[in-house]
Short mmCIF file of C-alpha atoms (C1' of nucleotides) in Angstrom, two decimals:
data_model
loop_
_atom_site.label_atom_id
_atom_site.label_comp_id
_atom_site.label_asym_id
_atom_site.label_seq_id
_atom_site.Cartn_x
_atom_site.Cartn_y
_atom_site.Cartn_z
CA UNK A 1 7.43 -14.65 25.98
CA UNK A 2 6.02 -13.77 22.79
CA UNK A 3 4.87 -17.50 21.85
CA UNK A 4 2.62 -17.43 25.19
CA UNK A 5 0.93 -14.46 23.31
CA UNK A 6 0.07 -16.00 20.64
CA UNK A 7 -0.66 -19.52 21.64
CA UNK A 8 -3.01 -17.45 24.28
CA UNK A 9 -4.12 -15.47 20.98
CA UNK A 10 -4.78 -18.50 19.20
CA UNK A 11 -6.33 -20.20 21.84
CA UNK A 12 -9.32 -17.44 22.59
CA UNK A 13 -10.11 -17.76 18.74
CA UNK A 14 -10.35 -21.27 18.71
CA UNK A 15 -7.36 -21.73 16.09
CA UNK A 16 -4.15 -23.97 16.58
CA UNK A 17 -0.83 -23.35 16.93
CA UNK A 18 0.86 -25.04 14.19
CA UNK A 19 4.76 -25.47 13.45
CA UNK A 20 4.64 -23.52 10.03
CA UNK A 21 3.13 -21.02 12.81
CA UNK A 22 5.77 -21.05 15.28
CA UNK A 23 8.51 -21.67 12.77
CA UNK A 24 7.42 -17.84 11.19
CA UNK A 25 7.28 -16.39 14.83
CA UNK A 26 10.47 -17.41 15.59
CA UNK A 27 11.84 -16.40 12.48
CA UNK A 28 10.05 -12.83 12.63
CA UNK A 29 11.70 -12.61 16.01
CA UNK A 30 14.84 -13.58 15.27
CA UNK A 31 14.94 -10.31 12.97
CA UNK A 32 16.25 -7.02 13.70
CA UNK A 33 14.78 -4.68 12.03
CA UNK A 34 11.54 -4.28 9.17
CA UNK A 35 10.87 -7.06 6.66
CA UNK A 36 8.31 -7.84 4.11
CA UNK A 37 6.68 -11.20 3.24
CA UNK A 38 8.49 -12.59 0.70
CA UNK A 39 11.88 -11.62 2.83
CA UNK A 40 10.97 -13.43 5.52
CA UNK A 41 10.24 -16.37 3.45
CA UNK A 42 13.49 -16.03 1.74
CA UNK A 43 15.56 -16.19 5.13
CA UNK A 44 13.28 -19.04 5.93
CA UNK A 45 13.96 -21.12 3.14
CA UNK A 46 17.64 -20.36 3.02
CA UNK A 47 17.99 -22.18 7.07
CA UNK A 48 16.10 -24.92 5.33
CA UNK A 49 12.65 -24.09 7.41
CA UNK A 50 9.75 -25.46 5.13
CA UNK A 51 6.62 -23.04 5.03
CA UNK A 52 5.06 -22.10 1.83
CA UNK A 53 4.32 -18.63 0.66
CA UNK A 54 0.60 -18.90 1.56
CA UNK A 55 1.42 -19.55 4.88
CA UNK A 56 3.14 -16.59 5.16
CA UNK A 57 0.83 -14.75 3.82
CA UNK A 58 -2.17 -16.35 6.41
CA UNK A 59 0.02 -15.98 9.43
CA UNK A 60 1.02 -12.24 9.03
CA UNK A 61 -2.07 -11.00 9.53
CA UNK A 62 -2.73 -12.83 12.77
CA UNK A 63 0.49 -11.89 14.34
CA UNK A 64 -0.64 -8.36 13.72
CA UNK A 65 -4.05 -9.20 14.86
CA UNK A 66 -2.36 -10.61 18.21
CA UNK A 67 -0.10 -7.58 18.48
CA UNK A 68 2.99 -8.89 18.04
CA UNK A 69 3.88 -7.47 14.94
CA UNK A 70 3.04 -4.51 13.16
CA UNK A 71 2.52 -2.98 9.87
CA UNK A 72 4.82 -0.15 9.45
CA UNK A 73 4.97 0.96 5.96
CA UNK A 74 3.15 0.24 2.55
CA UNK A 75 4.99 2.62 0.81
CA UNK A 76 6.60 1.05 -2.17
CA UNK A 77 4.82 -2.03 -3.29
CA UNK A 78 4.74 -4.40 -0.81
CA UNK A 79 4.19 -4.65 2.78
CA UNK A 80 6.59 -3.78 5.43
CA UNK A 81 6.30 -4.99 9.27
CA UNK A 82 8.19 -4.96 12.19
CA UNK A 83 7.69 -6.76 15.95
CA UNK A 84 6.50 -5.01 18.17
CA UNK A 85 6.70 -6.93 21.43
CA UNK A 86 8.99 -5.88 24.09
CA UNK A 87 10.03 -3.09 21.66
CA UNK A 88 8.62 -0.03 22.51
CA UNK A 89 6.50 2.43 20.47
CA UNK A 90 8.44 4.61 18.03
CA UNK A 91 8.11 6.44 14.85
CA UNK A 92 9.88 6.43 11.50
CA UNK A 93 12.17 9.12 9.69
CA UNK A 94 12.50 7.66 6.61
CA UNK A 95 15.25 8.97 4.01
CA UNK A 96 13.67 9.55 0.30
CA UNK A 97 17.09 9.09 -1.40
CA UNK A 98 18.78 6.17 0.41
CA UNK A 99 15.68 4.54 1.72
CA UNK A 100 17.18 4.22 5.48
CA UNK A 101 14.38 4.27 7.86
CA UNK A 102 15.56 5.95 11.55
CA UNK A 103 13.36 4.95 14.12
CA UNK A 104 12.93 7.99 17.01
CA UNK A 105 10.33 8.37 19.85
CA UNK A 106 8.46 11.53 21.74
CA UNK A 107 6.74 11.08 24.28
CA UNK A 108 5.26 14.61 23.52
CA UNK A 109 3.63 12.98 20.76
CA UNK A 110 1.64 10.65 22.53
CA UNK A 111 0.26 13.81 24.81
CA UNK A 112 -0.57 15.71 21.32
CA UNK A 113 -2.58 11.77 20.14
CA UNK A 114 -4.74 12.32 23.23
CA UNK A 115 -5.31 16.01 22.68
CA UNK A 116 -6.66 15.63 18.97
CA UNK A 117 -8.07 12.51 19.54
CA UNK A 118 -10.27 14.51 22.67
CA UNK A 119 -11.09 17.95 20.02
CA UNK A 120 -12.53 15.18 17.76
CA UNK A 121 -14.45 12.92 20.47
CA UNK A 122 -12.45 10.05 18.52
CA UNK A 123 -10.89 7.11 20.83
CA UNK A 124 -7.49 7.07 19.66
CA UNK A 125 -5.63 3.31 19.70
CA UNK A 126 -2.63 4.12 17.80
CA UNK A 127 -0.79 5.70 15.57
CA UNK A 128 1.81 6.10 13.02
CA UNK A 129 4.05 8.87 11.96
CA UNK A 130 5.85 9.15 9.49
CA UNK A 131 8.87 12.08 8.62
CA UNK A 132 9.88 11.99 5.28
CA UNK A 133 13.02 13.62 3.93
CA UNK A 134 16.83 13.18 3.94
CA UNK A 135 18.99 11.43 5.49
CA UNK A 136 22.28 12.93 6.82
CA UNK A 137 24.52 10.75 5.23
CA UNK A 138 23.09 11.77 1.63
CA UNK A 139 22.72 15.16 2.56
CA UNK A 140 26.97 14.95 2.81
CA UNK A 141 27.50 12.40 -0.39
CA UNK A 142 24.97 14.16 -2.72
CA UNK B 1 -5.24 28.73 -9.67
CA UNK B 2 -4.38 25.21 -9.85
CA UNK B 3 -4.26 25.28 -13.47
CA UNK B 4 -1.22 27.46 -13.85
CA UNK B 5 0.56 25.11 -10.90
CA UNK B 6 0.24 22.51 -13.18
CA UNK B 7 1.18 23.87 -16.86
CA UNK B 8 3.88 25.56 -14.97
CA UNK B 9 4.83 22.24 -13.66
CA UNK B 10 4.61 20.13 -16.99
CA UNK B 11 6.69 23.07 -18.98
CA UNK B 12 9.60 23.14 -17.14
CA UNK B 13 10.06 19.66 -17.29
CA UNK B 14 9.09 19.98 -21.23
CA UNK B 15 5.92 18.29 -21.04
CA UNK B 16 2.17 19.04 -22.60
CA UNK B 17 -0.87 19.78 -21.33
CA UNK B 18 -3.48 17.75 -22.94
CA UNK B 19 -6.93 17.88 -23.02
CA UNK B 20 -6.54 14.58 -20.62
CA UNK B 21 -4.57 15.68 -18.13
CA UNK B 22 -6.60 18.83 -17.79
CA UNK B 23 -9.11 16.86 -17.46
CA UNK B 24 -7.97 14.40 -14.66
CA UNK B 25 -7.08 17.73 -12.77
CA UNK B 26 -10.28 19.26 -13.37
CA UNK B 27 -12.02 16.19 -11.65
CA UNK B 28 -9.78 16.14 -8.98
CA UNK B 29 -9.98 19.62 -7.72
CA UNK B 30 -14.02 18.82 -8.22
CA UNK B 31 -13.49 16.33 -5.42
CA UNK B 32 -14.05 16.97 -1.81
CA UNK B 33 -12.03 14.06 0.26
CA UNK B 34 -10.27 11.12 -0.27
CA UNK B 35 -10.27 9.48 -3.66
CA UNK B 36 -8.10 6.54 -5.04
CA UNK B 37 -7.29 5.97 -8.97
CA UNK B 38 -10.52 3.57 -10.11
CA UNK B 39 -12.84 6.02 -8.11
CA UNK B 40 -11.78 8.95 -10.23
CA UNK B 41 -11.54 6.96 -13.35
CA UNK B 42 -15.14 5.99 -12.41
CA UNK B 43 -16.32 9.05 -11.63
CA UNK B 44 -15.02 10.65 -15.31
CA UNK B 45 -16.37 7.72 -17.09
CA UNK B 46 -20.26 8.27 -15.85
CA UNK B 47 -19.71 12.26 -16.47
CA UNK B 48 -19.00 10.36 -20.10
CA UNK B 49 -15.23 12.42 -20.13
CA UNK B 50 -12.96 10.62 -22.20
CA UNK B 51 -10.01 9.24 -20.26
CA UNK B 52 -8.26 5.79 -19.84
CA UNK B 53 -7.17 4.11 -16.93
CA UNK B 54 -3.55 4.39 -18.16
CA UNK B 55 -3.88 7.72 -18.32
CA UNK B 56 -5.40 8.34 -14.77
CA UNK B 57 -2.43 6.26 -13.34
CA UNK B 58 -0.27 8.16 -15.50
CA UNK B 59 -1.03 11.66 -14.35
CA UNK B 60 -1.24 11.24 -10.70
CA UNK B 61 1.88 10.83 -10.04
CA UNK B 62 3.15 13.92 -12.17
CA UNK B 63 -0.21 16.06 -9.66
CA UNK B 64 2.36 14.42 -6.81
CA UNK B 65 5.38 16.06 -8.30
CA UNK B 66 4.03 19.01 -8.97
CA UNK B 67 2.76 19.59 -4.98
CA UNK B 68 -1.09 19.84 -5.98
CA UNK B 69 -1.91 16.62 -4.35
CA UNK B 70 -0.55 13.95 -2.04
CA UNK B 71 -0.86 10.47 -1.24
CA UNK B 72 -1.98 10.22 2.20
CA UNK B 73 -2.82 6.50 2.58
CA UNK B 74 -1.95 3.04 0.72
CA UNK B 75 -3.57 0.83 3.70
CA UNK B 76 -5.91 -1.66 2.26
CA UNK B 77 -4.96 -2.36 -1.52
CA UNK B 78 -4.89 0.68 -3.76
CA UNK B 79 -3.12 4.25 -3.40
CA UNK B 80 -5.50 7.50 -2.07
CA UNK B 81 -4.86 10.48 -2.75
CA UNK B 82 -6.05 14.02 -1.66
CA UNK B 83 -5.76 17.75 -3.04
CA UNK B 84 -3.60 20.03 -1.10
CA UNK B 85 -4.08 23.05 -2.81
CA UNK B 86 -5.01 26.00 -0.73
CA UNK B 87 -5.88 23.05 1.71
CA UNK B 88 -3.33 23.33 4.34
CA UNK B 89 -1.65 20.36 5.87
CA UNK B 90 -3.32 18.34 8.38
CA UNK B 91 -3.10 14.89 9.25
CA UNK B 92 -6.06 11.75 9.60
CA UNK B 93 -7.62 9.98 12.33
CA UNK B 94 -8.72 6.94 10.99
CA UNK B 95 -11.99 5.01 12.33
CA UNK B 96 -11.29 1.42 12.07
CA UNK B 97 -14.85 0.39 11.85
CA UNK B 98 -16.82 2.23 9.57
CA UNK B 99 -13.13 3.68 7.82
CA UNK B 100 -14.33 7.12 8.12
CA UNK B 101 -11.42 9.85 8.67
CA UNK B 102 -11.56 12.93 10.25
CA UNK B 103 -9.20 15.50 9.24
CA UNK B 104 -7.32 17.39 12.41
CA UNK B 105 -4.29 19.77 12.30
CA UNK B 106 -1.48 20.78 15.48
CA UNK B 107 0.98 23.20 15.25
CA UNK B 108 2.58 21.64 18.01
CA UNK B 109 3.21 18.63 15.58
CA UNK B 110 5.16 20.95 13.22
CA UNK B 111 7.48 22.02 16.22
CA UNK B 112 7.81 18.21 17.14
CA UNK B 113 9.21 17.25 13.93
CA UNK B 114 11.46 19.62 14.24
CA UNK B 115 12.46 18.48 16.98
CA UNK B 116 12.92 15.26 16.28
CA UNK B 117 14.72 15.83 12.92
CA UNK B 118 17.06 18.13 14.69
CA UNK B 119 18.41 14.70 17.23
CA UNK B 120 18.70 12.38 14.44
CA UNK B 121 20.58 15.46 11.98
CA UNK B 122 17.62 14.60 9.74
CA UNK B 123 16.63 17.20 7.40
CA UNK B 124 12.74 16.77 7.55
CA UNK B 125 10.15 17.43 4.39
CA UNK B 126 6.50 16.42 5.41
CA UNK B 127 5.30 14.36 7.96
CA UNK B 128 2.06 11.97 7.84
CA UNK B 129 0.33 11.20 11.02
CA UNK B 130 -2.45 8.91 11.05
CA UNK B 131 -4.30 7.84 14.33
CA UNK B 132 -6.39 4.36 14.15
CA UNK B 133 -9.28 4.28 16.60
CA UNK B 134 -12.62 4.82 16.72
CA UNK B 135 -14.79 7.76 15.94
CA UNK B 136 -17.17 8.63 18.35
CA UNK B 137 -20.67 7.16 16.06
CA UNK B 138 -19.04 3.85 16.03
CA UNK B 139 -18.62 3.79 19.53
CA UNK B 140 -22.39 4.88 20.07
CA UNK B 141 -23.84 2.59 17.65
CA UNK B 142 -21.92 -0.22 18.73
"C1'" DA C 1 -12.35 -37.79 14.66
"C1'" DT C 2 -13.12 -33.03 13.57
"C1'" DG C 3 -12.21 -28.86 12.23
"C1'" DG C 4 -8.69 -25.97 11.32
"C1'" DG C 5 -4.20 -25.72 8.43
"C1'" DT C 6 -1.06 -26.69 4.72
"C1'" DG C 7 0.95 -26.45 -0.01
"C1'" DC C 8 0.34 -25.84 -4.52
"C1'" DA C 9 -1.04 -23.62 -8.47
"C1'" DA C 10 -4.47 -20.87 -10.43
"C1'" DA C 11 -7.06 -16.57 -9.80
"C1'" DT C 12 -7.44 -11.63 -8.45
"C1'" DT C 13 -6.28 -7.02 -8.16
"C1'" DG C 14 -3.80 -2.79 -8.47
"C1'" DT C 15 -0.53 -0.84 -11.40
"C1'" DT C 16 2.81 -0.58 -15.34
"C1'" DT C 17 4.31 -0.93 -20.08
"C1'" DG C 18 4.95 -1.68 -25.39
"C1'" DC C 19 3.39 0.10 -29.37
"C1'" DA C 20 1.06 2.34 -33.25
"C1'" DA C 21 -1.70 6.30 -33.99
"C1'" DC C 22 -2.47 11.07 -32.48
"C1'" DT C 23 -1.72 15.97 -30.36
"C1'" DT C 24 0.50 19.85 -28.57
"C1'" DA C 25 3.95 23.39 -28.55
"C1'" DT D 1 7.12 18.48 -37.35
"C1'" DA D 2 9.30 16.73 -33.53
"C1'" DA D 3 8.55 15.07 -29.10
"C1'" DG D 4 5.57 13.91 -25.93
"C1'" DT D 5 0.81 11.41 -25.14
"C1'" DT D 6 -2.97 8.47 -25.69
"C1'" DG D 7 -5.62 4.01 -25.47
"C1'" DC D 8 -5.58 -0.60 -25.62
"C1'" DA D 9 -4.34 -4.91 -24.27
"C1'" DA D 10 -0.83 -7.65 -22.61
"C1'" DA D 11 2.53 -7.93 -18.78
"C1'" DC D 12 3.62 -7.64 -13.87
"C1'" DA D 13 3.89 -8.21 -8.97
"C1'" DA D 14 1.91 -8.71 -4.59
"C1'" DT D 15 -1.46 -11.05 -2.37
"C1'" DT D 16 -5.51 -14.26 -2.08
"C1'" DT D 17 -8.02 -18.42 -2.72
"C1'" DG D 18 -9.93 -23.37 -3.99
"C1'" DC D 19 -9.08 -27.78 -3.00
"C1'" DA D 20 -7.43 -32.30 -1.52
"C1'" DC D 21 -4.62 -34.03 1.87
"C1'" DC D 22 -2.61 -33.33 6.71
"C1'" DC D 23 -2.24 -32.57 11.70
"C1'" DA D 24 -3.37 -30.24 16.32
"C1'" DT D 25 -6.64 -30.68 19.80
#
DNA sequence: ATGGGTGCAAATTGTTTGCAACTTA
DNA sequence: TAAGTTGCAAACAATTTGCACCCAT
């Protein structure tokens, strides 16, 4: 259960587990797919959930911290994150005309991590990759 | 010669070469690594080149465009960039302590994003991998 | 009761833009 | 000389922060 990580997370660090907390994991896990900041505060305000925009701005951080969540993209302005928990690592194919991010996963990738992480003497946590291009659907409209 | 990239670039989308934006080019293609926006900006200012910050953020994106650089990371606040030119693609392992990043390159990568374009009927441009971890100093020292 | 946490609004920071004067093709 | 370009300063947008009150532990 994710809020046992992160009351455990909390815990070890000395910091409390507050409702405006809770109230933004739940929300963040009630989401599909990616979301930025001032989305999730959006949905949160339209179900009537009171947490200011500060407080989504503290608690971000610490759900990545606790690995929960995770910060996917950066690409246009703002932040973009995802959970993580129970979810599986994957990567991103992202489409440059429509925007539509495809998520895929190899686990040939994590073998080449290892091998260029080893050539470098570099202790590889994670990573992130990224495939730019287009999309199938706009290869067919445009 | 990165020069005629560029001017080739600019006049087939009917646009000038000016002293500045020789200038920014210049500067960047007298950089080694990494660089974001204010550190070039910086770094023309106390060579006392004449250039303004609107300028800088004006022509970077057009050296994007035109395939002679690349923005390769937009983690902590600002955009960095990198020169491609006769540079070969590689991809980054980032140290998450001291934020030093090693440059590493696998052909088997190439053949991967293949791959995976080819499941998802993706059509795939460029690919950025970066690997968080870290570097083998870090690891020493602390 | 103590120390962390909240909301608000003001402050920062990276980046963009409007405009009048200037340059390049 | 026509069209794009510059520099400046003001405008923006995303995120951060100071502070007085509030609430988990």
């Amino acid at each position: 259960m994710e809020k046992e990580v992160f009351r455990n997370f909390l815990y070890k660090r000395g910091l409390k587990l507050t409702k405006e907390r809770q109230r933004i994991l739940d929300e963040v896990f009630a989401l599909h797919g990616h979301f930025d900041p001032e989305e999730l505060l959006l949905r949160m305000k339209n179900k009537g959930m009171k947490v200011s925009k500060a407080s989504v701005y503290r608690t971000l951080p610490l759900l990545v911290a606790s690995g929960l969540i995770e910060q996917v993209e950066k690409n246009d302005k703002h932040a973009h994150y995802e959970h993580t928990f129970g979810h599986g690592h994957h990567d991103h194919l992202i489409c440059m005309k429509c925007g539509r991010v495809i998520e895929v996963y190899s686990p040939k990738l994590e073998a080449i991590q290892n091998e260029l992480c080893r050539e470098s003497d570099f202790d590889g946590m994670t990573h992130t990759l990224e495939i730019k291009g287009c999309c199938c659907d706009c290869r067919q409209g445009g």
